[in-house]
Coordinates of C-alpha atoms in Angstrom, one line a residue:
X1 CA 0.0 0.0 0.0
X2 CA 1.0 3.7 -0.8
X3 CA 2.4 5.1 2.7
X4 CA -0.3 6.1 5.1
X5 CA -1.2 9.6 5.5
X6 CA -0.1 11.8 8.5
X7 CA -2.0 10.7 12.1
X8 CA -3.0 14.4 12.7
X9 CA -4.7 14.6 9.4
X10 CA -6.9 11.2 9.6
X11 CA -7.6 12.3 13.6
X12 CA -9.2 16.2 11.6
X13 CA -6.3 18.4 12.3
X14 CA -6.0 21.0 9.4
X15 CA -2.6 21.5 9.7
X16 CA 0.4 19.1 11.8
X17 CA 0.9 20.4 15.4
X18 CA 3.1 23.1 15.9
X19 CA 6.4 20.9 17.1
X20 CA 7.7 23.7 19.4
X21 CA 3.8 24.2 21.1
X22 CA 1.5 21.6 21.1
X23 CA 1.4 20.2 24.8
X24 CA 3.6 22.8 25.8
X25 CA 3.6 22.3 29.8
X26 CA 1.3 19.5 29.7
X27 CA 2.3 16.4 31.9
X28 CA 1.6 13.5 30.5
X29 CA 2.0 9.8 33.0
X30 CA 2.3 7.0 30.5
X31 CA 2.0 3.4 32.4
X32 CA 4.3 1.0 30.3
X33 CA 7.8 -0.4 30.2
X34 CA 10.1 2.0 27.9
X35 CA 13.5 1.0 25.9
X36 CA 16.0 4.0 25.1
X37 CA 16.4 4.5 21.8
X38 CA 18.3 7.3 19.8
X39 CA 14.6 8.6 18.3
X40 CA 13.7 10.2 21.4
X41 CA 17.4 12.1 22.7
X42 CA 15.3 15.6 21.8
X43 CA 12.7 14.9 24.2
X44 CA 16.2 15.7 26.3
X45 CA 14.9 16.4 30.4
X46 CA 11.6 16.8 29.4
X47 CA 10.8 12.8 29.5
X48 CA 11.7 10.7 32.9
X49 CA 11.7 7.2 33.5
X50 CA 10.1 5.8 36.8
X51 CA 10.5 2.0 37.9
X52 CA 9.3 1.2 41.2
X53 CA 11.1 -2.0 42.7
X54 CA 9.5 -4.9 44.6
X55 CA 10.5 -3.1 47.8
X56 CA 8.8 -0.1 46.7
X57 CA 12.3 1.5 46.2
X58 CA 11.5 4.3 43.3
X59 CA 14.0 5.4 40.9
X60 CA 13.8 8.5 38.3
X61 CA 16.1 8.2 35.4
X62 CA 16.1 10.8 32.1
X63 CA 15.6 8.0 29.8
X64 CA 16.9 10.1 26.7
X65 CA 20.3 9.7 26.6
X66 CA 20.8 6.9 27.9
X67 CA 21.9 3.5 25.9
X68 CA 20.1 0.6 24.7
X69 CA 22.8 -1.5 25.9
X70 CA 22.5 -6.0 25.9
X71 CA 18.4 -5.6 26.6
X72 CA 15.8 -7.5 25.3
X73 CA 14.7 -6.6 21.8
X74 CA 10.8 -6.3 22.4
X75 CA 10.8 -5.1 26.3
X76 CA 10.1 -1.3 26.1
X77 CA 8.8 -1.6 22.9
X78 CA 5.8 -0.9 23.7
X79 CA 6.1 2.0 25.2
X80 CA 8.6 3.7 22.7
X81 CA 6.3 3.6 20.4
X82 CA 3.5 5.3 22.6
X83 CA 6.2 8.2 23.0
X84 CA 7.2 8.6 19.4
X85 CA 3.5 8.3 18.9
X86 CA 2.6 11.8 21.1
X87 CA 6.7 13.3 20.4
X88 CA 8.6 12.1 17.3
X89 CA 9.8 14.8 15.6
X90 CA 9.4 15.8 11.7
X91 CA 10.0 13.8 9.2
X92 CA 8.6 13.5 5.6
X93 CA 7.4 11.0 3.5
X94 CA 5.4 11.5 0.0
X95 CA 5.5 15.2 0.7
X96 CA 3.6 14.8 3.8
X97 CA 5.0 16.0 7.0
X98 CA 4.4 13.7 10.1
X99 CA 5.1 15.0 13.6
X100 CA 3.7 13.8 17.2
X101 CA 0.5 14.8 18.1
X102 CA 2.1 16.8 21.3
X103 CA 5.8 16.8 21.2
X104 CA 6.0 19.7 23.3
X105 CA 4.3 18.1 26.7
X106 CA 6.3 16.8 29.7
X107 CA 6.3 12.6 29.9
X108 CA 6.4 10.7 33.0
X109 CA 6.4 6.4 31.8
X110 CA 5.6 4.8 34.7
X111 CA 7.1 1.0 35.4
X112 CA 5.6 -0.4 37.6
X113 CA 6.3 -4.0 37.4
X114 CA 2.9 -5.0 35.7
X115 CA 1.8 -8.7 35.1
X116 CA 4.0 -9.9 38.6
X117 CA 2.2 -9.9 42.1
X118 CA 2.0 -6.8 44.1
X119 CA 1.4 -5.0 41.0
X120 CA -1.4 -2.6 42.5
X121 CA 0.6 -1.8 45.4
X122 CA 3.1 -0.7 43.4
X123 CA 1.5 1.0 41.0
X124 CA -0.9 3.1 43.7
X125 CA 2.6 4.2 45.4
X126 CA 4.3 5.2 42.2
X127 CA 1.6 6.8 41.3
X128 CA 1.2 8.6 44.2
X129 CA 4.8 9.9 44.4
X130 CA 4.6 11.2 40.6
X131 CA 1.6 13.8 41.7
X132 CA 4.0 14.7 44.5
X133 CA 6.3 16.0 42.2
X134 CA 6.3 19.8 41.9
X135 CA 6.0 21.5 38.3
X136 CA 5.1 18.1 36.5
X137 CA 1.6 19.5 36.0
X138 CA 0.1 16.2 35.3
X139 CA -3.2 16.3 33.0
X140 CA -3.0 13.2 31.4
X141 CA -2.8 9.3 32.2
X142 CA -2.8 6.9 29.7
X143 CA -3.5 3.5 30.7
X144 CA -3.6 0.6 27.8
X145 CA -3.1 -2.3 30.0
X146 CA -5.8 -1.6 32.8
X147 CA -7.0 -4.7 34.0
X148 CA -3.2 -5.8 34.6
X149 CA -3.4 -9.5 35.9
X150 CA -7.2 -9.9 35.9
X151 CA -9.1 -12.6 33.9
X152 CA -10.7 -10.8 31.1
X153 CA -13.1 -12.9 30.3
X154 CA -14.8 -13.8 33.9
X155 CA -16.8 -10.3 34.9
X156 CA -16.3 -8.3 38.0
X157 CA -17.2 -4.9 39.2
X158 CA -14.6 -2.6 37.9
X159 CA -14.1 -1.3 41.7
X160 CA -12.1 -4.9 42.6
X161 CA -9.6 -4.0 39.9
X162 CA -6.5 -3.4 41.7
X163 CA -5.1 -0.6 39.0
X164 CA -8.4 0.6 39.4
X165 CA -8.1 1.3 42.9
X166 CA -4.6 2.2 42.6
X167 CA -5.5 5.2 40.6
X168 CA -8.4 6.5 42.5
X169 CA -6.3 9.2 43.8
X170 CA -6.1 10.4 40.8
X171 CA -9.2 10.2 38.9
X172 CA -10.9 12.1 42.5
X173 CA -8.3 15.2 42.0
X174 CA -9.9 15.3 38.4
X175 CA -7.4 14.0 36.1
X176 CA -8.2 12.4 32.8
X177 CA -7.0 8.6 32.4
X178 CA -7.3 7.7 29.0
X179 CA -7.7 3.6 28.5
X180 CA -8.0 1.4 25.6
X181 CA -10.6 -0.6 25.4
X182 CA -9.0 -3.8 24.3
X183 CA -8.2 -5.4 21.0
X184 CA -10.4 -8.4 20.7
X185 CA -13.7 -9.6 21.4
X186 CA -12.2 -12.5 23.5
X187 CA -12.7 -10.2 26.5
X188 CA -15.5 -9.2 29.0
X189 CA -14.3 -7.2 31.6
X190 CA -13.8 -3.5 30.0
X191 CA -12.9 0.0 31.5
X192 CA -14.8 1.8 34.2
X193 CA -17.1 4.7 33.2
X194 CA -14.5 7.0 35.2
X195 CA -11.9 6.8 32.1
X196 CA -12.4 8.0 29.1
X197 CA -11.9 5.1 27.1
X198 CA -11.2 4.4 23.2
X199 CA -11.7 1.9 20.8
X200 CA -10.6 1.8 17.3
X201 CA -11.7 1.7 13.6
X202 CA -10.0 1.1 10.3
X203 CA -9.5 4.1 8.6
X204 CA -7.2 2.1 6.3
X205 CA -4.3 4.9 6.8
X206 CA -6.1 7.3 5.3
X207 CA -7.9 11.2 6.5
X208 CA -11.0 10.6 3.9
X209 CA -13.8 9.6 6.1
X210 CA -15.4 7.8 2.9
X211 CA -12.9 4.9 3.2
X212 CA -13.6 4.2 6.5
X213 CA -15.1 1.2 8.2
X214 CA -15.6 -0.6 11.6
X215 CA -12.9 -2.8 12.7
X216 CA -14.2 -6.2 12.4
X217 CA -13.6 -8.0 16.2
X218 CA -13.5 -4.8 17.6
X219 CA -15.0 -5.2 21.0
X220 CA -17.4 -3.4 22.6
X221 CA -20.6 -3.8 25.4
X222 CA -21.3 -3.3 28.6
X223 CA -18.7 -3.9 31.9
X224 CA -19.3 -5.2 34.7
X225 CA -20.8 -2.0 36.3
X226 CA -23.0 -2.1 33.3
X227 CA -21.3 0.8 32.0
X228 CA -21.3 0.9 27.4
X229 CA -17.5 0.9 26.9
X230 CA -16.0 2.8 25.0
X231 CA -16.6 6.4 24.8
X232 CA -15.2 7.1 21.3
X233 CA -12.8 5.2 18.5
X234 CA -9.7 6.4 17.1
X235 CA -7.8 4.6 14.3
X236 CA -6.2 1.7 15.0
X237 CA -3.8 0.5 12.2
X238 CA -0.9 2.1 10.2
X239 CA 0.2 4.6 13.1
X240 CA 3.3 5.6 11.5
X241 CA 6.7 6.5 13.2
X242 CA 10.4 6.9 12.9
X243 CA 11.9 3.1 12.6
X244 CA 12.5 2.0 16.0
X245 CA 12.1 -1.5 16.1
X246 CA 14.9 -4.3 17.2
X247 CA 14.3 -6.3 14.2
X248 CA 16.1 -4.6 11.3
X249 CA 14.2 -4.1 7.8
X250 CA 14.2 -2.8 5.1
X251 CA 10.9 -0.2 5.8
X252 CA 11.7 3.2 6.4
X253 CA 9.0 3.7 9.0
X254 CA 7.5 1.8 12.0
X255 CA 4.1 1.2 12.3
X256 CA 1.7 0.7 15.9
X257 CA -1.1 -0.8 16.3
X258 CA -4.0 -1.7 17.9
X259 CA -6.2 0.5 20.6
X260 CA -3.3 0.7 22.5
X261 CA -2.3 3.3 19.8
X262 CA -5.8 4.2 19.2
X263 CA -5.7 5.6 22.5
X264 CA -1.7 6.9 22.4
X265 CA -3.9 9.3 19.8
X266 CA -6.4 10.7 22.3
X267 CA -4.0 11.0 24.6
X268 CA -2.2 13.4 22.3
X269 CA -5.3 15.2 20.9
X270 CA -6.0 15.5 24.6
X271 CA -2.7 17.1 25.9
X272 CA -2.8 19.3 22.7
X273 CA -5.8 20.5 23.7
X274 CA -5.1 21.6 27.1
X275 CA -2.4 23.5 26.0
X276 CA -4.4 25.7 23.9
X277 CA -7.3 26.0 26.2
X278 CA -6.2 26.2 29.6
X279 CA -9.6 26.7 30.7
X280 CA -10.6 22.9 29.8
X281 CA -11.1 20.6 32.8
X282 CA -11.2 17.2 32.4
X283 CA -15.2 16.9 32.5
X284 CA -15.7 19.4 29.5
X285 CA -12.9 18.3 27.4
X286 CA -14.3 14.6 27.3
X287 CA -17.7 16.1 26.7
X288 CA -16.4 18.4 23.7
X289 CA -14.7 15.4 22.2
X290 CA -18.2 12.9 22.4
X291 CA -20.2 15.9 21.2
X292 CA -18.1 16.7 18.1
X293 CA -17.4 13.3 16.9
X294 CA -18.4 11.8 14.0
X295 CA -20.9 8.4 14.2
X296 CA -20.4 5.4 12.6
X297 CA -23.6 4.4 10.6
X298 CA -25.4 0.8 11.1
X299 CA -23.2 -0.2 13.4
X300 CA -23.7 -1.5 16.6
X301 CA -21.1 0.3 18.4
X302 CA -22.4 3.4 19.1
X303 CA -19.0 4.8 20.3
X304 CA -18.2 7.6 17.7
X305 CA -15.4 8.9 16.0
X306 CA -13.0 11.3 17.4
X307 CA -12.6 14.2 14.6
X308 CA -10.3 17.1 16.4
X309 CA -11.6 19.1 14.0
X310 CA -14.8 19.6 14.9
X311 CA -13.6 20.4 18.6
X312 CA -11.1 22.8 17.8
X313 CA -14.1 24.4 15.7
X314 CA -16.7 24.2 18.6
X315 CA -14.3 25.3 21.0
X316 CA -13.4 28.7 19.0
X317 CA -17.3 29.1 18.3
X318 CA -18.3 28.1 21.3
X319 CA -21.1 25.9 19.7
X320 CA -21.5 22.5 19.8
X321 CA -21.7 21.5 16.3
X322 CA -23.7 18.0 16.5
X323 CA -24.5 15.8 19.4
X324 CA -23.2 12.1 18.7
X325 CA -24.9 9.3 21.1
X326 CA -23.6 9.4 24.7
X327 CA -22.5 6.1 25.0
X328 CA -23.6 5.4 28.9
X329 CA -25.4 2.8 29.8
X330 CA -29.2 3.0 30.8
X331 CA -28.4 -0.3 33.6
X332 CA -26.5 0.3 36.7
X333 CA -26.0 -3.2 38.6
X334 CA -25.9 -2.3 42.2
X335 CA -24.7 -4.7 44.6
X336 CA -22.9 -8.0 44.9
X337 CA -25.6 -10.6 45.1
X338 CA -26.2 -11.1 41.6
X339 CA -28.2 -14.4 40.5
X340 CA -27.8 -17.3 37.4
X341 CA -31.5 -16.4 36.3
X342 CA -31.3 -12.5 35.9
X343 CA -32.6 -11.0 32.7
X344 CA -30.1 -9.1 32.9
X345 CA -26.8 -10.7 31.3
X346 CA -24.3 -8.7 33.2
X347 CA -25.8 -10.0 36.3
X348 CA -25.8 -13.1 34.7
X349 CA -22.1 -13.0 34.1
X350 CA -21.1 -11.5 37.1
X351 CA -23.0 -14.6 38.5
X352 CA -21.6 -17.4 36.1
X353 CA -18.1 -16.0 37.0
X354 CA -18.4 -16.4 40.6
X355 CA -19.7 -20.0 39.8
X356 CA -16.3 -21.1 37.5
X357 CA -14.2 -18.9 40.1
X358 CA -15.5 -21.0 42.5
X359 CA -15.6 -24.6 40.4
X360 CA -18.9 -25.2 41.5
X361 CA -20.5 -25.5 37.9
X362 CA -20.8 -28.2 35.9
X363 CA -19.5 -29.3 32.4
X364 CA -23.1 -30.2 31.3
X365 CA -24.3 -26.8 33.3
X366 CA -21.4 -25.1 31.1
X367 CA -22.6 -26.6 27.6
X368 CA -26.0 -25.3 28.5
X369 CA -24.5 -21.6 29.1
X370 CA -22.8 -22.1 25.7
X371 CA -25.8 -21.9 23.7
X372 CA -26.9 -19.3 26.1
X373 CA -28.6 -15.8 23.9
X374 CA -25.9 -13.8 25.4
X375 CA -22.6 -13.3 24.1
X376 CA -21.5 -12.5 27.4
X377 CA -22.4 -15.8 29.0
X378 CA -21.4 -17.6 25.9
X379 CA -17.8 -16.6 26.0
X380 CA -17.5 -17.1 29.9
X381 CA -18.9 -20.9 29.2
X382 CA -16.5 -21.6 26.4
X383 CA -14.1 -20.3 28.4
X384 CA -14.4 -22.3 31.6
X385 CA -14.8 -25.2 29.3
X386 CA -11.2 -24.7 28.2
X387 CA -11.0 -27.1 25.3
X388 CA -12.8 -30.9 24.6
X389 CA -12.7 -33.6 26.5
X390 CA -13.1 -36.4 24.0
X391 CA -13.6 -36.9 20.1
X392 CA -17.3 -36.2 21.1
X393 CA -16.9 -32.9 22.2
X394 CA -14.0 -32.4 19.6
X395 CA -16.8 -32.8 17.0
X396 CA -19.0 -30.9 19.0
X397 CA -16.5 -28.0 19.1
X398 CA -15.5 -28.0 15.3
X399 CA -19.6 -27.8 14.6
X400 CA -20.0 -24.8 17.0
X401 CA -17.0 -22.5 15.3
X402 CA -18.8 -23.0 12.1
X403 CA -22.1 -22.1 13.6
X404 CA -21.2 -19.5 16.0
X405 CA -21.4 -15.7 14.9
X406 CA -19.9 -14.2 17.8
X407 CA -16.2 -13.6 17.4
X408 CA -14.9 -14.0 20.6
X409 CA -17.1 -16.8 21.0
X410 CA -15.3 -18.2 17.9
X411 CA -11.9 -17.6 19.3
X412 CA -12.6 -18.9 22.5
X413 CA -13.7 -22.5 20.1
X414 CA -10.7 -22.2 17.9
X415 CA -8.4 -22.0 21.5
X416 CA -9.8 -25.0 23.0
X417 CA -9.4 -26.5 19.4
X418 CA -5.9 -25.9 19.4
X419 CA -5.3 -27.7 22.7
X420 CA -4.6 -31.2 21.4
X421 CA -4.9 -30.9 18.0
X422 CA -3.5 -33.5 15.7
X423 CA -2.1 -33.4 11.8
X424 CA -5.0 -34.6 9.9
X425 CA -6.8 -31.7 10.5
X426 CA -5.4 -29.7 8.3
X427 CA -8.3 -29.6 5.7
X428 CA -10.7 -28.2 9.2
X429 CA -7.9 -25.5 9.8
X430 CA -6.7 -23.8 6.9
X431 CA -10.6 -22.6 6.0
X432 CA -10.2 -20.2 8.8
X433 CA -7.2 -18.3 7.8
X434 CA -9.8 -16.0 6.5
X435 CA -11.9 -15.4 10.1
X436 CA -12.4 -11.7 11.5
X437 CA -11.1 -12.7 14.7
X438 CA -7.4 -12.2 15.3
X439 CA -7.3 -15.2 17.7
X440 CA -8.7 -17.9 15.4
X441 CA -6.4 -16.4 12.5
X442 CA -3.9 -16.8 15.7
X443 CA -4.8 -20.4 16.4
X444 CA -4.6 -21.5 12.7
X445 CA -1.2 -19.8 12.7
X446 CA -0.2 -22.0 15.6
X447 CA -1.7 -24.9 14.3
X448 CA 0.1 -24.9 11.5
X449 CA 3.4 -23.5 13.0
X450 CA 3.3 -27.5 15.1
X451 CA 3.8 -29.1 11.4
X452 CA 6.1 -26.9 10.3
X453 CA 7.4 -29.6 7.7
X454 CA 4.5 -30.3 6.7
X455 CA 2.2 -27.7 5.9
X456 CA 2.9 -24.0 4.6
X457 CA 2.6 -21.3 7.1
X458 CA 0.1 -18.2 7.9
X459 CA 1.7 -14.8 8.3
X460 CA -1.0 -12.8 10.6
X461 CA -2.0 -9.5 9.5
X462 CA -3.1 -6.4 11.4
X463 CA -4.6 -4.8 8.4
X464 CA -8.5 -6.3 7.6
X465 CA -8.0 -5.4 4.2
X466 CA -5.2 -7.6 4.0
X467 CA -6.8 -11.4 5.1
X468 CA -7.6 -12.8 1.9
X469 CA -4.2 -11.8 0.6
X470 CA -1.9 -13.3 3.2
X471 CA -5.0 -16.7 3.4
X472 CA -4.2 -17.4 0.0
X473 CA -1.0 -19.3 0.1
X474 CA -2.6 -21.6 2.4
X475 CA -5.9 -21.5 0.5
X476 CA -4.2 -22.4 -2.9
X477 CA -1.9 -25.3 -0.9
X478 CA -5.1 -27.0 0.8
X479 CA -6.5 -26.9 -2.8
X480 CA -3.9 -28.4 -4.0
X481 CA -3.5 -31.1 -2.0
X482 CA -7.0 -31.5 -2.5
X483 CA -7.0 -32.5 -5.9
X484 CA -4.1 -34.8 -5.8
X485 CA -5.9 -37.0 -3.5

């Protein structure tokens, strides 16, 4: 594909943000692991790298300057890219200038030693000691990885989250936390209404809105407070930056993905905005950026999206140019006592996850949930189910992933598939290289990674438009084979 257009101009910026200016003063807390890397040495003092140890020992290093050294080639990776994503500066490409959203804020990333235990403790007393720090000004934190070591398929109230409660301090003194909503529907649990959250679209790399389209597995619903999640959608594929990857290739530029990005673009738009209009608070700017956005037509999620643009235009006006759905749930589930029979299928899945929490459900109880109307209890009873027992069930599996619509429900199928698999299976296999979900395209993948000497490999792809294309190799080959049997 031709390179993709600018960030700023597919997000409705008319022109790229002023390098020297945009986020000028703004703090920004980024929660990630970070790797130096030579692409970020003009950020100079103005970025700082806080890890905070088992023993709750913190340390504040300027990351800029510093060298890669022996580390690992994907640790910090991550995060790099979030920077460069909000701070790389200039460069060109087609005649088209691309610059970070707000390369002129302040960044704080935050390591807190996610995914190990005592993670929230951690995180609340890092956190804590950043907004002690004088002349940060911090407006902004950006959270992609939110419900750290939870399960995310069994539902809970988003209250029991540990980085939830680790960050209360902070959303109660009126600071925005941006979160991603997640990049699959394999998932349940999702944000609490307190953040402004972001899912993503494919807008194919391009600022026309007339090419866009939903992203197909894009996950959205209620959580378990029964909260709609997300607020708004962002692009989510061909975020182009400076190389900076390990790997050496032969591309010129690096590319993030996901709704991690998708929210690394908010975050930008977000600290660009404060900037120019110090007289935002957190309560209005989220309002200003629902109001103005742009809906997505016949499609389920209501969650519009975000067009700059339009807020920059309101905000000078001071009229609110269109009012796209609020996306807030009509259903508050109070309490903790929830029960199996609700009408209500929150309640029902906060239920059914106490039940498989507790291992006192049933297999047969747990096929019964798997035909259940909601997609909610479907994927919590395909989960607990974890993968066939016997060729019966094996048989029983392949004939629900070719009946079941539900794509997380079909990954959560393809998973339990994969989990003793065999080699004459192939010709079951190969057929889904072409699914909307990532993870079944991920569990043919691995399927076929097991007979390596056997059967030709599936390169995954990102890029929806791109499916087909990278199936066909393994399309053509089953066909093949096929026809000499």
């Amino acid at each position: 594909m031709a390179f993709p257009d600018p960030t700023w101009a597919r997000l409705g910026f008319m022109e790229p943000p002023d390098f020297h200016n945009s986020g000028h003063n703004i703090g920004v807390v980024i929660i990630d692991k970070m790797k130096p890397h030579h692409t970020i040495r003009h950020l100079g003092d103005r970025i700082k790298y806080v890890t905070v140890e088992n023993d709750l020992t913190i340390n504040c290093n300027n990351i800029a300057f510093q060298s890669s050294g022996e580390l690992d080639e994907e640790v910090g990776e991550h995060g790099l890219m979030t920077i460069l994503t909000l701070a790389h500066k200039p460069f060109f490409l087609e005649g088209k200038t691309h610059v970070g959203l707000s390369p002129a804020a302040n960044f704080i990333v935050l390591d807190h030693g996610a995914f190990r235990e005592g993670e929230g403790e951690r995180l609340k007393y890092g956190m804590d000691w950043v907004l002690k720090q004088p002349n940060w000004n911090i407006k902004i934190i950006l959270c992609t990885g939110w419900h750290a070591s939870d399960n995310p398929v069994l539902l809970q109230k988003t209250h029991k989250n540990s980085t939830v409660q680790a960050l209360n301090s902070a959303v109660q003194r009126g600071l925005m936390v941006i979160c991603s909503n997640g990049n699959t529907r394999l998932g349940n649990i999702m944000p609490p209404i307190e953040y402004f959250t972001v899912g993503g679209f494919n807008d194919r790399g391009k600022a026309e809105s007339h090419l866009h389209l939903p992203y197909p597995d894009e996950p959205f619903g209620k959580n378990g407070d029964g909260h709609f999640r997300p607020d708004i959608l962002a692009p989510r594929v061909y975020l182009t930056l400076p190389f900076c990857e390990s790997k050496q290739r032969e591309e010129q530029v690096s590319y993030y993905w996901g709704t991690s990005g998708a929210a690394t673009l908010v975050t930008g738009i977000a600290a660009y905005l404060f900037s120019k209009y110090p007289e935002l608070n957190t309560k209005n700017l989220r309002s200003k950026l629902i109001e103005n956005a742009d809906p997505i037509e016949d499609y389920k999620n209501n969650a519009p999206r975000i067009n700059v643009g339009n807020v920059i235009h309101s905000l000078e006006m001071q009229v609110n140019l269109k009012k796209a759905n609020q996306c807030v749930s009509s259903v508050r589930i109070a309490g903790d006592d929830h029960s199996i029979e609700s009408l209500n299928d929150i309640e029902r899945g906060l239920a059914l996850s106490k039940l498989v929490q507790q291992q006192i459900v049933t297999r047969q109880e747990l096929w019964k949930y798997a035909e259940d109307e909601s997609d909610v209890i479907r994927k919590i009873a395909v989960y607990a189910l974890a993968k066939p027992e016997d060729e019966y069930e094996r048989r029983r599996y392949w004939k629900r992933l070719s009946e079941e619509s539900e794509g997380g429900v079909r990954g959560w199928y393809a998973h339990g598939l994969l989990q003793n698999t065999n080699k004459s299976e192939v010709s079951k296999w190969i057929p889904c290289s072409t699914d909307s979900n990532w993870a079944v395209r991920w569990s043919v993948s691995e399927y076929l990674t097991r007979y390596v000497e056997s059967f030709p490999q599936l390169e995954k792809t990102h890029d929806p438009d791109l499916i087909q294309e990278k199936a066909s190799k393994v399309l053509q080959w089953l066909k093949k084979s096929k026809n000499l049997m």
